[in-house]
Coordinates of C-alpha atoms in Angstrom, one line a residue:
X238 CA -47.3 -13.5 -42.3
X239 CA -49.3 -11.5 -44.9
X240 CA -47.2 -8.3 -45.4
X241 CA -49.8 -6.8 -47.8
X242 CA -52.4 -6.7 -45.0
X243 CA -50.6 -4.0 -43.0
X244 CA -48.5 -0.9 -43.3
X245 CA -45.7 -2.5 -41.3
X246 CA -44.9 -5.9 -39.8
X247 CA -43.8 -4.7 -36.4
X248 CA -44.8 -1.3 -34.9
X249 CA -42.8 -0.4 -31.8
X250 CA -44.2 2.4 -29.6
X251 CA -41.2 4.1 -28.0
X252 CA -37.7 4.6 -29.4
X253 CA -35.8 4.5 -26.1
X254 CA -33.4 1.8 -25.0
X255 CA -35.9 -1.1 -25.1
X256 CA -37.6 -0.1 -28.4
X257 CA -34.4 0.6 -30.4
X258 CA -32.6 -2.5 -29.2
X259 CA -35.7 -4.6 -30.1
X260 CA -35.7 -3.0 -33.6
X261 CA -32.1 -3.8 -34.0
X262 CA -32.5 -7.4 -32.8
X263 CA -35.4 -8.0 -35.1
X264 CA -33.5 -6.6 -38.0
X265 CA -30.5 -8.8 -37.3
X266 CA -32.9 -11.8 -37.0
X267 CA -34.9 -11.1 -40.2
X268 CA -33.5 -8.6 -42.7
X269 CA -36.8 -8.7 -44.7
X270 CA -39.0 -7.6 -41.8
X271 CA -40.7 -4.2 -42.0
X272 CA -40.1 -2.4 -38.7
X273 CA -41.4 1.0 -37.6
X274 CA -40.5 2.8 -34.4
X275 CA -42.5 5.8 -33.1
X276 CA -40.6 7.9 -30.6
X277 CA -42.0 11.0 -28.8
X278 CA -38.7 12.7 -28.2
X279 CA -36.9 14.4 -31.1
X280 CA -33.4 13.1 -31.9
X281 CA -30.6 13.7 -31.1
X282 CA -31.3 13.7 -27.4
X283 CA -29.1 15.3 -24.8
X284 CA -26.1 13.4 -23.5
X285 CA -25.7 12.9 -19.7
X286 CA -29.0 14.4 -18.5
X287 CA -31.3 12.1 -20.5
X288 CA -32.4 9.0 -18.6
X289 CA -31.3 6.9 -15.7
X290 CA -30.6 3.2 -16.0
X291 CA -26.9 3.9 -16.9
X292 CA -25.2 0.9 -15.2
X293 CA -25.3 -2.5 -16.9
X294 CA -24.6 -5.9 -15.5
X295 CA -23.7 -9.2 -17.2
X296 CA -26.9 -10.1 -19.1
X297 CA -27.7 -6.7 -20.4
X298 CA -24.0 -6.0 -21.2
X299 CA -23.8 -9.3 -23.2
X300 CA -27.0 -8.5 -25.0
X301 CA -25.7 -5.1 -26.1
X302 CA -22.2 -6.3 -27.0
X303 CA -22.7 -9.7 -28.4
X304 CA -26.3 -10.3 -29.3
X305 CA -26.7 -6.9 -30.9
X306 CA -23.0 -6.6 -32.0
X307 CA -22.3 -3.3 -30.4
X308 CA -19.0 -4.1 -28.6
X309 CA -17.0 -1.6 -30.7
X310 CA -19.3 1.3 -29.6
X311 CA -19.2 0.2 -26.0
X312 CA -15.5 0.0 -25.8
X313 CA -14.9 3.3 -27.7
X314 CA -17.8 5.5 -26.6
X315 CA -18.8 4.2 -23.1
X316 CA -17.0 3.4 -19.9
X317 CA -15.8 -0.1 -19.0
X318 CA -17.4 -0.7 -15.5
X319 CA -15.1 -1.6 -12.6
X320 CA -17.9 -3.7 -11.1
X321 CA -20.2 -2.8 -8.2
X322 CA -18.6 -1.2 -5.1
X323 CA -20.2 -0.7 -1.8
X324 CA -19.2 1.5 1.1
X325 CA -21.0 1.1 4.5
X326 CA -20.5 4.8 5.3
X327 CA -23.7 6.3 6.8
X328 CA -22.8 9.5 8.6
X329 CA -19.1 9.0 8.0
X330 CA -16.4 11.3 6.4
X331 CA -13.6 8.8 6.8
X332 CA -14.6 6.6 3.9
X333 CA -11.2 4.8 4.0
X334 CA -12.0 3.5 7.4
X335 CA -15.3 2.0 6.5
X336 CA -16.0 -1.5 5.2
X337 CA -15.6 -1.5 1.4
X338 CA -16.9 -4.3 -0.8
X339 CA -15.6 -4.4 -4.3
X340 CA -13.3 -6.1 -6.7
X341 CA -9.6 -5.2 -6.7
X342 CA -9.3 -6.1 -10.4
X343 CA -11.7 -6.4 -13.3
X344 CA -13.8 -9.5 -13.4
X345 CA -13.5 -11.6 -16.7
X346 CA -17.0 -10.9 -18.0
X347 CA -17.3 -7.2 -19.0
X348 CA -20.0 -4.6 -18.4
X349 CA -20.2 -0.9 -19.1
X350 CA -21.5 2.4 -17.7
X351 CA -23.9 3.7 -20.3
X352 CA -24.5 7.4 -21.1
X353 CA -28.1 6.9 -22.1
X354 CA -28.3 9.9 -24.4
X355 CA -25.2 9.0 -26.3
X356 CA -26.2 5.4 -26.6
X357 CA -29.8 6.1 -27.8
X358 CA -28.5 8.6 -30.3
X359 CA -26.2 5.9 -31.6
X360 CA -28.9 3.3 -31.7
X361 CA -31.2 5.6 -33.6
X362 CA -28.6 6.1 -36.2
X363 CA -27.9 2.4 -36.3
X364 CA -31.4 1.3 -36.9
X365 CA -32.0 3.9 -39.6
X366 CA -28.8 2.7 -41.3
X367 CA -30.2 -0.8 -41.3
X368 CA -33.5 0.2 -42.9
X369 CA -35.8 0.6 -39.8
X370 CA -38.4 3.3 -40.2
X371 CA -37.5 5.3 -37.1
X372 CA -39.8 8.4 -36.7
X373 CA -38.7 10.6 -33.8
X374 CA -40.9 13.5 -32.7
X375 CA -44.0 11.3 -33.1
X376 CA -46.8 11.4 -30.6
X377 CA -49.2 8.5 -30.3
X378 CA -52.8 9.7 -30.2
X379 CA -54.9 6.5 -30.5
X380 CA -54.4 2.7 -30.3
X381 CA -56.9 0.1 -31.7
X382 CA -56.0 -3.3 -30.5
X383 CA -56.9 -6.2 -32.8
X384 CA -57.9 -9.8 -32.1
X385 CA -57.4 -12.8 -34.4
X386 CA -56.2 -12.0 -37.9
X387 CA -57.1 -8.3 -37.8
X388 CA -54.4 -5.7 -37.8
X389 CA -53.6 -3.3 -35.0
X390 CA -54.0 0.4 -35.8
X391 CA -52.2 3.4 -34.2
X392 CA -53.0 7.0 -34.8
X393 CA -50.1 9.5 -34.3
X394 CA -48.9 13.0 -35.1
X395 CA -45.6 13.5 -36.8
X396 CA -44.2 16.7 -38.2
X397 CA -47.5 18.5 -37.8
X398 CA -49.6 15.8 -39.6
X399 CA -52.1 13.3 -38.2
X400 CA -51.5 9.8 -39.5
X401 CA -52.5 6.2 -39.0
X402 CA -50.5 3.1 -39.4
X403 CA -51.6 -0.6 -39.3
X404 CA -49.4 -3.3 -38.0
X405 CA -49.4 -7.1 -37.6
X406 CA -47.4 -6.8 -34.4
X407 CA -47.7 -4.0 -31.9
X408 CA -45.0 -3.6 -29.2
X409 CA -45.2 -1.2 -26.3
X410 CA -41.8 0.1 -25.4
X411 CA -43.1 3.5 -24.2
X412 CA -41.5 3.3 -20.7
X413 CA -43.5 4.4 -17.7
X414 CA -46.1 5.9 -20.0
X415 CA -47.2 2.3 -20.6
X416 CA -49.5 3.0 -23.6
X417 CA -50.7 -0.6 -24.1
X418 CA -50.5 -1.5 -20.4
X419 CA -52.7 1.5 -19.6
X420 CA -55.2 0.8 -22.4
X421 CA -55.6 -2.9 -21.4
X422 CA -55.6 -2.3 -17.7
X423 CA -52.5 -4.4 -17.1
X424 CA -50.8 -2.3 -14.4
X425 CA -49.9 -4.3 -11.3
X426 CA -48.7 -2.9 -8.1
X427 CA -46.3 -4.7 -5.8
X428 CA -45.4 -4.2 -2.1
X429 CA -41.8 -3.0 -2.7
X430 CA -42.3 0.6 -1.5
X431 CA -39.2 2.5 -2.5
X432 CA -38.6 6.0 -3.9
X433 CA -35.7 7.6 -5.8
X434 CA -34.3 11.1 -6.5
X435 CA -31.5 11.7 -8.9
X436 CA -29.5 14.3 -10.7
X437 CA -26.5 14.6 -13.0
X438 CA -23.5 16.8 -12.3
X439 CA -20.6 18.1 -14.4
X440 CA -17.3 16.3 -13.9
X441 CA -16.2 13.0 -12.5
X442 CA -16.6 12.2 -8.8
X443 CA -13.5 10.2 -7.8
X444 CA -13.7 8.3 -4.5
X445 CA -9.9 8.2 -4.4
X446 CA -9.9 11.9 -3.7
X447 CA -11.5 11.1 -0.3
X448 CA -8.3 9.7 1.2
X449 CA -4.6 10.3 1.3
X450 CA -3.9 6.7 2.6
X451 CA -1.5 5.2 0.1
X452 CA -2.4 1.6 1.0
X453 CA -6.1 2.3 0.6
X454 CA -5.5 4.1 -2.8
X455 CA -3.5 1.1 -4.1
X456 CA -6.0 -1.6 -3.1
X457 CA -7.4 -1.6 -6.7
X458 CA -5.4 -2.3 -9.9
X459 CA -5.9 -0.1 -11.8
X460 CA -6.8 2.4 -9.0
X461 CA -10.1 3.4 -10.7
X462 CA -12.8 3.2 -8.1
X463 CA -14.6 6.0 -10.0
X464 CA -15.4 3.5 -12.8
X465 CA -17.4 1.4 -10.5
X466 CA -21.1 1.8 -9.8
X467 CA -20.4 3.1 -6.3
X468 CA -23.1 2.4 -3.6
X469 CA -22.9 4.5 -0.5
X470 CA -25.0 2.4 1.9
X471 CA -26.9 3.1 5.1
X472 CA -30.0 1.8 6.9
X473 CA -32.9 2.0 4.5
X474 CA -31.1 3.6 1.6
X475 CA -28.2 3.6 -0.8
X476 CA -26.7 6.4 -2.9
X477 CA -25.4 5.8 -6.4
X478 CA -22.4 7.3 -8.2
X479 CA -22.2 6.3 -11.9
X480 CA -19.6 7.9 -14.3
X481 CA -20.8 8.9 -17.8
X482 CA -18.5 9.0 -20.9
X483 CA -19.8 12.5 -21.7
X484 CA -17.8 13.8 -18.7
X485 CA -20.7 13.9 -16.2
X486 CA -21.6 11.8 -13.2
X487 CA -25.0 10.4 -12.4
X488 CA -25.9 10.5 -8.7
X489 CA -29.1 9.5 -6.8
X490 CA -30.7 8.4 -3.6
X491 CA -32.9 5.3 -3.5
X492 CA -34.7 4.7 -0.2
X493 CA -37.3 2.8 1.7
X494 CA -40.4 5.0 1.7
X495 CA -41.1 4.4 5.4
X496 CA -37.6 5.1 6.7
X497 CA -36.7 8.0 4.4
X498 CA -39.8 9.8 3.1
X499 CA -39.6 11.3 -0.4
X500 CA -40.7 14.6 1.0
X501 CA -37.3 14.9 2.8
X502 CA -35.4 14.9 -0.5
X503 CA -37.7 15.9 -3.4
X504 CA -35.8 19.0 -4.4
X505 CA -32.1 19.4 -5.0
X506 CA -31.7 21.6 -1.8
X507 CA -33.5 19.0 0.3
X508 CA -31.5 16.1 -1.3
X509 CA -28.2 17.8 -0.5
X510 CA -29.3 18.5 3.1
X511 CA -30.2 14.8 3.4
X512 CA -26.9 13.9 1.9
X513 CA -24.9 16.1 4.3
X514 CA -26.4 14.2 7.1
X515 CA -26.1 10.6 5.8
X516 CA -23.1 10.8 3.4
X517 CA -21.2 13.9 4.4
X518 CA -18.1 13.1 2.5
X519 CA -20.0 12.7 -0.8
X520 CA -22.0 15.9 -0.1
X521 CA -18.7 17.8 0.4
X522 CA -17.5 16.6 -3.0
X523 CA -20.8 17.6 -4.7
X524 CA -20.8 21.0 -3.1
X525 CA -17.7 21.9 -5.1
X526 CA -17.8 24.3 -8.0
X527 CA -16.6 21.6 -10.4
X528 CA -19.9 19.7 -10.1
X529 CA -22.5 22.0 -11.5
X530 CA -26.0 20.5 -11.4
X531 CA -27.5 19.5 -14.8
X532 CA -30.9 18.3 -13.8
X533 CA -33.0 16.9 -10.9
X534 CA -35.8 14.4 -10.9
X535 CA -37.6 12.1 -8.5
X536 CA -40.0 9.1 -8.7
X537 CA -42.3 7.7 -6.1
X538 CA -42.9 4.0 -5.7
X539 CA -41.0 3.1 -8.9
X540 CA -41.2 -0.7 -8.6
X541 CA -44.1 -2.2 -10.5
X542 CA -45.3 -5.4 -12.2
X543 CA -47.5 -6.1 -15.3
X544 CA -50.2 -8.7 -15.6
X545 CA -49.2 -9.7 -19.1
X546 CA -46.2 -9.0 -21.4
X547 CA -46.8 -11.3 -24.4
X548 CA -50.1 -12.1 -26.2
X549 CA -51.2 -14.6 -28.8
X550 CA -53.0 -11.6 -30.4
X551 CA -49.6 -10.4 -31.6
X552 CA -48.9 -7.7 -29.1
X553 CA -46.2 -7.5 -26.5
X554 CA -44.7 -5.1 -23.9
X555 CA -41.0 -4.6 -23.2
X556 CA -38.8 -2.5 -20.8
X557 CA -40.3 -0.3 -18.1
X558 CA -43.6 -0.2 -20.0
X559 CA -44.0 -3.6 -18.5
X560 CA -42.3 -4.2 -15.2
X561 CA -39.4 -2.9 -13.1
X562 CA -37.8 -4.3 -10.0
X563 CA -35.2 -2.0 -8.4
X564 CA -32.0 -0.3 -9.5
X565 CA -29.7 -1.7 -6.7
X566 CA -28.2 -4.4 -8.9
X567 CA -29.1 -2.6 -12.2
X568 CA -31.4 -5.3 -13.7
X569 CA -33.3 -3.1 -16.1
X570 CA -31.3 -3.9 -19.2
X571 CA -31.3 -7.6 -18.2
X572 CA -35.1 -7.7 -18.4
X573 CA -35.1 -5.7 -21.6
X574 CA -32.7 -8.3 -23.1
X575 CA -35.0 -11.2 -22.1
X576 CA -38.3 -9.7 -23.1
X577 CA -36.9 -8.5 -26.4
X578 CA -35.5 -12.0 -27.1
X579 CA -39.0 -13.5 -26.4
X580 CA -40.6 -11.0 -28.7
X581 CA -38.2 -11.9 -31.4
X582 CA -39.0 -15.6 -31.0
X583 CA -42.7 -14.9 -31.2
X584 CA -42.4 -12.8 -34.3
X585 CA -40.2 -15.4 -36.0
X586 CA -42.7 -18.1 -35.2
X587 CA -45.5 -16.0 -36.7
X588 CA -43.3 -15.2 -39.7
X589 CA -42.9 -18.9 -40.3
X590 CA -46.6 -19.5 -40.2
X591 CA -46.6 -21.3 -36.8
X592 CA -48.8 -20.8 -33.8
X593 CA -48.1 -17.9 -31.5
X594 CA -50.6 -18.1 -28.6
X595 CA -49.1 -21.2 -26.8
X596 CA -45.6 -19.8 -27.0
X597 CA -46.7 -16.4 -25.8
X598 CA -48.2 -18.1 -22.7
X599 CA -44.9 -20.1 -22.1
X600 CA -42.8 -17.0 -22.4
X601 CA -45.2 -15.1 -20.2
X602 CA -44.9 -17.7 -17.5
X603 CA -41.1 -17.8 -17.7
X604 CA -40.7 -14.0 -17.7
X605 CA -43.1 -13.7 -14.8
X606 CA -41.1 -16.4 -12.9
X607 CA -37.9 -14.4 -13.3
X608 CA -39.6 -11.3 -11.9
X609 CA -41.1 -13.1 -9.0
X610 CA -37.9 -14.9 -8.1
X611 CA -35.9 -11.7 -8.1
X612 CA -38.3 -9.5 -6.2
X613 CA -37.5 -11.0 -2.8
X614 CA -33.9 -9.8 -3.2
X615 CA -35.1 -6.2 -2.9
X616 CA -38.5 -6.2 -1.1
X617 CA -38.3 -5.5 2.6
X618 CA -34.5 -5.7 2.5
X619 CA -33.6 -2.0 2.6
X620 CA -33.4 -1.9 6.4
X621 CA -30.3 -4.1 6.4
X622 CA -28.5 -2.1 3.7
X623 CA -26.4 -0.3 6.4
X624 CA -25.4 -3.6 8.1
X625 CA -21.7 -4.0 7.2
X626 CA -21.8 -7.6 8.6
X627 CA -24.8 -9.0 6.8
X628 CA -25.0 -6.9 3.6
X629 CA -21.7 -8.1 2.1
X630 CA -22.8 -11.7 2.6
X631 CA -26.1 -10.8 0.9
X632 CA -24.3 -9.3 -2.1
X633 CA -22.3 -12.5 -2.6
X634 CA -25.4 -14.6 -2.3
X635 CA -27.5 -12.4 -4.6
X636 CA -24.8 -12.5 -7.3
X637 CA -24.2 -16.2 -6.9
X638 CA -27.9 -16.8 -7.5
X639 CA -27.8 -14.5 -10.6
X640 CA -24.6 -16.0 -12.1
X641 CA -25.7 -19.6 -11.2
X642 CA -29.0 -19.7 -13.1
X643 CA -30.5 -16.8 -15.0
X644 CA -27.2 -15.5 -16.5
X645 CA -26.0 -18.8 -17.9
X646 CA -29.4 -19.4 -19.5
X647 CA -29.2 -16.1 -21.4
X648 CA -25.5 -16.2 -22.2
X649 CA -25.8 -19.7 -23.7
X650 CA -28.7 -18.7 -25.9
X651 CA -31.1 -21.0 -24.1
X652 CA -33.4 -18.5 -22.4
X653 CA -36.1 -19.3 -24.9
X654 CA -35.4 -23.1 -25.1
X655 CA -38.3 -24.8 -23.3
X656 CA -36.5 -28.1 -23.4
X657 CA -33.8 -26.8 -21.1
X658 CA -36.4 -25.6 -18.6
X659 CA -38.0 -29.0 -18.7
X660 CA -34.7 -30.9 -18.2
X661 CA -33.6 -28.6 -15.4
X662 CA -36.9 -27.9 -13.7
X663 CA -35.8 -29.5 -10.4
X664 CA -32.6 -27.6 -10.3
X665 CA -34.2 -24.3 -11.2
X666 CA -36.9 -24.9 -8.6
X667 CA -34.3 -25.7 -5.9
X668 CA -32.3 -22.6 -6.7
X669 CA -35.4 -20.4 -6.5
X670 CA -36.3 -22.1 -3.2
X671 CA -32.9 -21.5 -1.7
X672 CA -33.1 -17.8 -2.6
X673 CA -36.7 -17.6 -1.3
X674 CA -35.5 -19.0 2.1
X675 CA -32.2 -17.0 2.2
X676 CA -33.7 -13.6 1.9
X677 CA -35.9 -13.7 5.1
X678 CA -32.9 -15.3 6.9
X679 CA -30.7 -12.3 5.9
X680 CA -33.5 -9.9 6.9
X681 CA -33.9 -11.5 10.3
X682 CA -30.1 -11.6 10.8
X683 CA -30.0 -7.9 10.1
X684 CA -32.9 -7.1 12.3
X685 CA -31.3 -8.9 15.2
X686 CA -28.0 -7.2 14.7
X687 CA -29.8 -3.8 14.8
X688 CA -31.5 -4.7 18.0
X689 CA -28.2 -5.8 19.5
X690 CA -26.3 -2.6 18.3
X691 CA -24.2 -4.6 15.8
X692 CA -23.7 -3.7 12.2
X693 CA -20.3 -1.9 12.2
X694 CA -17.4 -4.1 11.1
X695 CA -14.3 -1.8 11.0
X696 CA -12.1 -0.9 8.1
X697 CA -11.7 -3.8 5.7
X698 CA -11.7 -4.6 2.0
X699 CA -13.9 -7.4 1.0
X700 CA -12.6 -8.4 -2.4
X701 CA -14.8 -10.6 -4.6
X702 CA -12.0 -11.0 -7.1
X703 CA -10.0 -13.1 -4.6
X704 CA -12.9 -15.6 -4.2
X705 CA -11.8 -18.2 -6.6
X706 CA -15.1 -19.9 -7.1
X707 CA -16.9 -16.6 -7.4
X708 CA -14.5 -15.4 -10.1
X709 CA -14.8 -18.7 -12.0
X710 CA -18.6 -18.4 -11.9
X711 CA -18.3 -15.1 -13.6
X712 CA -15.7 -16.3 -16.1
X713 CA -17.7 -19.4 -17.0
X714 CA -20.7 -17.3 -18.3
X715 CA -18.9 -17.1 -21.7
X716 CA -18.2 -20.9 -22.0
X717 CA -19.7 -22.6 -25.1
X718 CA -21.2 -25.8 -23.7
X719 CA -23.1 -28.6 -25.3
X720 CA -26.4 -29.6 -23.7
X721 CA -25.0 -32.3 -21.3
X722 CA -22.1 -30.0 -20.2
X723 CA -24.5 -27.1 -19.7
X724 CA -26.9 -29.2 -17.6
X725 CA -24.0 -30.4 -15.5
X726 CA -22.8 -26.8 -15.1
X727 CA -26.2 -25.7 -13.8
X728 CA -26.4 -28.7 -11.4
X729 CA -23.0 -27.8 -10.1
X730 CA -24.0 -24.2 -9.6
X731 CA -27.0 -25.2 -7.6
X732 CA -24.8 -27.3 -5.4
X733 CA -22.6 -24.3 -4.9
X734 CA -25.6 -22.4 -3.8
X735 CA -26.4 -25.1 -1.3
X736 CA -22.9 -25.0 0.2
X737 CA -23.0 -21.2 0.5
X738 CA -26.5 -21.3 2.0
X739 CA -25.4 -23.9 4.6
X740 CA -22.4 -21.7 5.5
X741 CA -24.4 -18.5 5.8
X742 CA -27.0 -20.3 8.0
X743 CA -24.2 -21.5 10.3
X744 CA -22.7 -18.0 10.6
X745 CA -26.1 -16.5 11.3
X746 CA -26.6 -19.1 14.1
X747 CA -23.2 -18.3 15.5
X748 CA -24.4 -14.7 16.1
X749 CA -28.0 -15.6 17.0
X750 CA -28.3 -19.2 18.0
X751 CA -32.1 -19.2 18.1
X752 CA -32.6 -17.5 14.7
X753 CA -35.3 -19.0 12.5
X754 CA -33.6 -21.0 9.6
X755 CA -36.5 -20.0 7.3
X756 CA -36.7 -23.4 5.7
X757 CA -33.0 -23.5 4.6
X758 CA -32.1 -26.6 6.6
X759 CA -34.3 -28.8 4.5
X760 CA -32.9 -27.4 1.3
X761 CA -29.1 -27.5 2.0
X762 CA -28.9 -31.1 3.0
X763 CA -26.1 -32.7 5.1
X764 CA -22.6 -31.3 5.5
X765 CA -20.3 -33.1 3.0
X766 CA -17.1 -31.5 4.2
X767 CA -17.0 -28.8 1.5
X768 CA -14.4 -26.1 2.1
X769 CA -15.6 -22.7 3.2
X770 CA -17.2 -20.5 0.5
X771 CA -16.0 -17.3 2.2
X772 CA -12.9 -16.6 4.3
X773 CA -13.4 -15.8 8.0
X774 CA -13.0 -12.0 7.6
X775 CA -16.3 -12.0 5.6
X776 CA -18.0 -13.0 8.9
X777 CA -16.7 -10.7 11.7
X778 CA -17.6 -12.1 15.1
X779 CA -20.0 -10.2 17.2
X780 CA -18.2 -8.4 20.1

């Protein structure tokens, strides 16, 4: 890499979560690298009412805490998350008499609720302290993309002056503005048609205040349901409740566009009217004087793809500037972690004088495969979100798939190791095939339940912590394994997926004997006498 040929080695457009974490990761990888970040907003930014994407899950949490070394900040300045929690409570005020899905105790592998304003202020200070040229209040005005050995050039305004900077590497981390994506025509629509509205309120919304039932209140140890990402679920939608360390709560509605049009909730007044109908207990809490509204925003058809994320011409895209799936399982920071890691690998290879183009193509294919394999988890699945019979099974399946394959690859530091993907190609393909068949089965199961008037399942706590193999799958993410042991772990995880898939198919057939198996039979193999994956109360019999 010829440093003299450019003003900076890596120029990052956007100093939000994706851009600042990339700058920090690059700096930790290569202290001699010249890194510049241009951010439109002036720092410090507001806490609480800044950006959504506040809930982390295992990959993103591991990336922040361990890869970037930010565990001290997370523990001291953010909120340790009490897992995901789901209430199947459409139209209900008696939340303590609904099906609740959530852990009774913390899972071994941690995650956090992130106040984005507080976190990005911290990251900005951190990268500056480590020698990154972070220019906030900078507006990009022009981009000249280079090919071959030429340098990229960016024109921008900063502190009232027009400037230009050349860079060997250009990274678009500009969020939905998508500066490079828009310039190169890389935008790609998908068929996941969902909308969202959200706002932040003062104070903490505590679900434990919704009940006086001592047994219900003591289900969790500690009794901190408020620290969960609480999902209030109904047909075609879910409503989130996420606590923020600055003393506010993030709330929002995410819905299937056909079932709940955006026009029915695109103002705070409309959203509250919608909430009083669909989640009246939550609405009553938010109507209180203690929860003053701090902001209100909405976004139509937020899910999108990107034709290319990594290029041999030394440019890349990360974060929402590239692609975004859906917030239901909070995968945004996971995909930032993976794309940033691939960008760091490409820069390191270029820095060492090696070829970039073939590796950019490999990482492009891998990243694209992660997006395509995860999209079926969300697309066309919102109609069954209110089904208290099928949806808990789906949550267990979806998390099993995540913890079985993608999460171990990242935790182990093997997400960019092509040798692992070659050795385990059959297992990875089987896992993807199982998920690809399971999602339409779950959808059809839910559709038939709706036709038959099923879906309610009574008051029950479905506790993932008490599922031994599920808890061990989570705990094992942090294991330090040599290659042979890691490969064996992945093969065992895929076998676990087969067992669970066979059980789910059998239960679906119990309710609907003629249901289409959607290709699962060929993938699960024969019954080898494996013990049940889930206890009977996870599968309430149809009346």
